[in-house]
Structure formats: structure tokens, C-alpha cells
Short mmCIF file of C-alpha atoms in Angstrom, two decimals:
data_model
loop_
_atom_site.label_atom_id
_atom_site.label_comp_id
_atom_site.label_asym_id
_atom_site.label_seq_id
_atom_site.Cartn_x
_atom_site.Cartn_y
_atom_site.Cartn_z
CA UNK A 1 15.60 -14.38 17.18
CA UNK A 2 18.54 -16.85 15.72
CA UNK A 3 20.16 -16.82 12.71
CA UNK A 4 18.52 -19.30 11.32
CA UNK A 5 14.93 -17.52 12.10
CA UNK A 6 16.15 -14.56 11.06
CA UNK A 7 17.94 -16.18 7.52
CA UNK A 8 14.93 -18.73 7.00
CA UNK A 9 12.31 -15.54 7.13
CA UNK A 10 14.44 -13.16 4.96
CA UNK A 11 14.47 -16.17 2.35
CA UNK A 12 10.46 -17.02 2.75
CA UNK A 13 10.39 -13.77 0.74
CA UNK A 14 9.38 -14.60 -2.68
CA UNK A 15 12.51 -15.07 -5.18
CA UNK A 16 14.77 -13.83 -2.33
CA UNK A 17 17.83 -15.25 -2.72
CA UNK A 18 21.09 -15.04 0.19
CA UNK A 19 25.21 -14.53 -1.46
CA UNK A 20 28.45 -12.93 0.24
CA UNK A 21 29.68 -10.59 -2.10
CA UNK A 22 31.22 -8.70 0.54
CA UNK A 23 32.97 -12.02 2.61
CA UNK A 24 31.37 -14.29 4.22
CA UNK A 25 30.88 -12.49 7.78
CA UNK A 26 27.81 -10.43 5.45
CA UNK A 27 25.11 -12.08 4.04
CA UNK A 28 23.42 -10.16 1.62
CA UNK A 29 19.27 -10.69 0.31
CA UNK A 30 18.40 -10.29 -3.36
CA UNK A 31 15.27 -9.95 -5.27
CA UNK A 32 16.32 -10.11 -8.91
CA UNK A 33 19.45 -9.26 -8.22
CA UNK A 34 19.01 -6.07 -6.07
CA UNK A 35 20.05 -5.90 -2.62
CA UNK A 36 17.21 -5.46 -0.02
CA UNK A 37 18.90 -6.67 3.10
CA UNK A 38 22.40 -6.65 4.10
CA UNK A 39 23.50 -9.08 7.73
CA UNK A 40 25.97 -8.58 9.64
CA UNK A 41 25.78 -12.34 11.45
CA UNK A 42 28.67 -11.80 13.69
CA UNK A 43 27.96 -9.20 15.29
CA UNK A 44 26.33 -9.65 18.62
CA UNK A 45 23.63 -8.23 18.30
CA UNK A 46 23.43 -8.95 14.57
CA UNK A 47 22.57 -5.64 12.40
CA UNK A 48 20.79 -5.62 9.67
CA UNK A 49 20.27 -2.63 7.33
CA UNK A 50 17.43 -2.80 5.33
CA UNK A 51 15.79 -0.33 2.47
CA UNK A 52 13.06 2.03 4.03
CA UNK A 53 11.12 5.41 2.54
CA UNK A 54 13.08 8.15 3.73
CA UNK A 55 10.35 10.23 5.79
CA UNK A 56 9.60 6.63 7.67
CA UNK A 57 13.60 6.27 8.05
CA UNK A 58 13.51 9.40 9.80
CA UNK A 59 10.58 8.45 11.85
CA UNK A 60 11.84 5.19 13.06
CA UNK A 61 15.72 6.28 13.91
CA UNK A 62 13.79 8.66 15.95
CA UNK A 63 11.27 6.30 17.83
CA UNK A 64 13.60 3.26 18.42
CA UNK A 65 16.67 3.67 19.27
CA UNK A 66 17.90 -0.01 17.82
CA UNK A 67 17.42 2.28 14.68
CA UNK A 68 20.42 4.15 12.97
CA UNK A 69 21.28 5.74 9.59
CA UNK A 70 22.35 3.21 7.78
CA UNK A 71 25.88 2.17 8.53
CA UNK A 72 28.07 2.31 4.99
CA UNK A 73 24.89 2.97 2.86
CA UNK A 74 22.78 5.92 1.48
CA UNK A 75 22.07 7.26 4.92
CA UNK A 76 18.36 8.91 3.37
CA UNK A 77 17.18 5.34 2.23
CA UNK A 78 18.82 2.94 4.50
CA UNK A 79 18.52 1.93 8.07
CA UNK A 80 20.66 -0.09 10.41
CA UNK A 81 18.50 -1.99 12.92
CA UNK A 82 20.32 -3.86 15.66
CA UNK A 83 18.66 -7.14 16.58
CA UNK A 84 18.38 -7.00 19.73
CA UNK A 85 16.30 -9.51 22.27
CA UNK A 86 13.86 -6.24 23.37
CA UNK A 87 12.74 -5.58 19.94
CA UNK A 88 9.70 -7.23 18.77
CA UNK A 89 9.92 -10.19 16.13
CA UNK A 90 6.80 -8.15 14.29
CA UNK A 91 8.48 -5.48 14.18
CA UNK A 92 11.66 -5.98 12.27
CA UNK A 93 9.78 -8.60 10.15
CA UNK A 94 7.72 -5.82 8.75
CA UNK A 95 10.98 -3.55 8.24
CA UNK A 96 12.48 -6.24 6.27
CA UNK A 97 9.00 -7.01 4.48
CA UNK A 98 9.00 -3.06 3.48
CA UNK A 99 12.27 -3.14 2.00
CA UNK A 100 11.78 -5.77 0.10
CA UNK A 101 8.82 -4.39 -1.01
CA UNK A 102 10.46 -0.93 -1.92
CA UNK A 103 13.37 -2.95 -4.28
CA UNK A 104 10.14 -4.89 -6.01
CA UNK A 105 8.39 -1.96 -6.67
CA UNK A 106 11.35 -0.26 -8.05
CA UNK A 107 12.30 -3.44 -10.24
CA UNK A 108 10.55 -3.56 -14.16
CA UNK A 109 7.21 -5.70 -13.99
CA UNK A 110 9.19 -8.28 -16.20
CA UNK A 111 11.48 -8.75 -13.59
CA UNK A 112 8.74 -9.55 -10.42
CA UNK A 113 8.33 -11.90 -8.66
CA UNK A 114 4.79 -13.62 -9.51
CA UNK A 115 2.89 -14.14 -6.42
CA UNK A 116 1.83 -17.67 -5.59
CA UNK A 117 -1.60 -18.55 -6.38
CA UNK A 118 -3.67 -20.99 -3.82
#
């Protein structure tokens, strides 16, 4: 994936929204102001550590080894996944689709994003 996939999916998300609080070689992904996704664009690979329930965590730092603690975060509820060309598009989609999920759940129902009607 490029950066562009990988910044125009993370953005698709519902009220996501992309800042560089940290200078500009991190991009960091929002939902309401709380951080879901954290890019590290300039790395090559990129990494990207993402939010994840800390028995799955576990389970997928032991399964895939583009899967690490995450890397200057709460090491029981972060990952670091390293984008690299072997691993499957659906698979770090849904990672970053479950963290985003986790921070929404966690957020009051005020602050939600409303889900688009067809």
C-alpha cells in the first residue's frame, strides 16, 4: 500500500480526522479528539500503531511477526504493525477498523460519530 491508500482509508473512517502533534514525520488519526492511529510515514516500511483489546494484542504479536508491542505506547493496548508489502491489505484495514472502533466505543454517545444513513 502507499501513503496515500493508507492516509485516504484511515480518513474514510467516519469523523476521523489526520494532525501532527508530534512533528510532521507522525501523522496522527482522531475520532473526537482521541488518538486511534499513530504513522510513522517515513519509515520504510511505514509503522503504524493502532489501539487493539489486549488478549487479541497478545494473539496477533504472536501470529505475525509484522506485529510488536506498541513502540512508545501502553504496551497492553497498543500494537505496532509494520507495513510491509507481504501483509495483506485486509488485514491491517481491519486492525485499524478495530481501533477505531475501540476509541468510539470508549467515547460518550454525545460525542459519536452518527453513522450515515442511505
Amino acid at each position: 500500500m502507499t501513503l496515500t491508500q493508507l492516509r485516504e482509508f484511515l480518513l474514510s473512517l467516519p469523523g476521523a480526522a489526520e494532525d501532527t502533534p508530534f512533528g510532521p514525520e507522525y501523522l496522527v488519526y482522531r475520532i473526537a479528539g482521541k488518538m486511534f492511529a499513530l504513522l510513522s510515514w517515513q519509515e520504510a516500511p511505514m509503522r503504524l500503531n493502532l489501539k487493539c483489546e489486549p488478549e487479541l494484542a497478545l494473539l496477533l504479536r504472536e501470529i505475525h511477526p509484522e506485529v510488536t508491542p506498541g513502540y512508545h505506547m501502553n504496551k497492553q493496548h497498543w500494537n505496532t504493525v509494520i507495513l510491509s508489502e507481504s501483509l495483506p491489505d485486509d488485514l491491517w484495514q481491519g486492525w485499524i477498523v478495530h481501533s477505531y472502533e475501540r476509541v468510539v466505543a470508549g467515547l460518550p454517545k454525545a460525542r459519536r460519530p452518527q453513522a450515515v444513513k442511505p
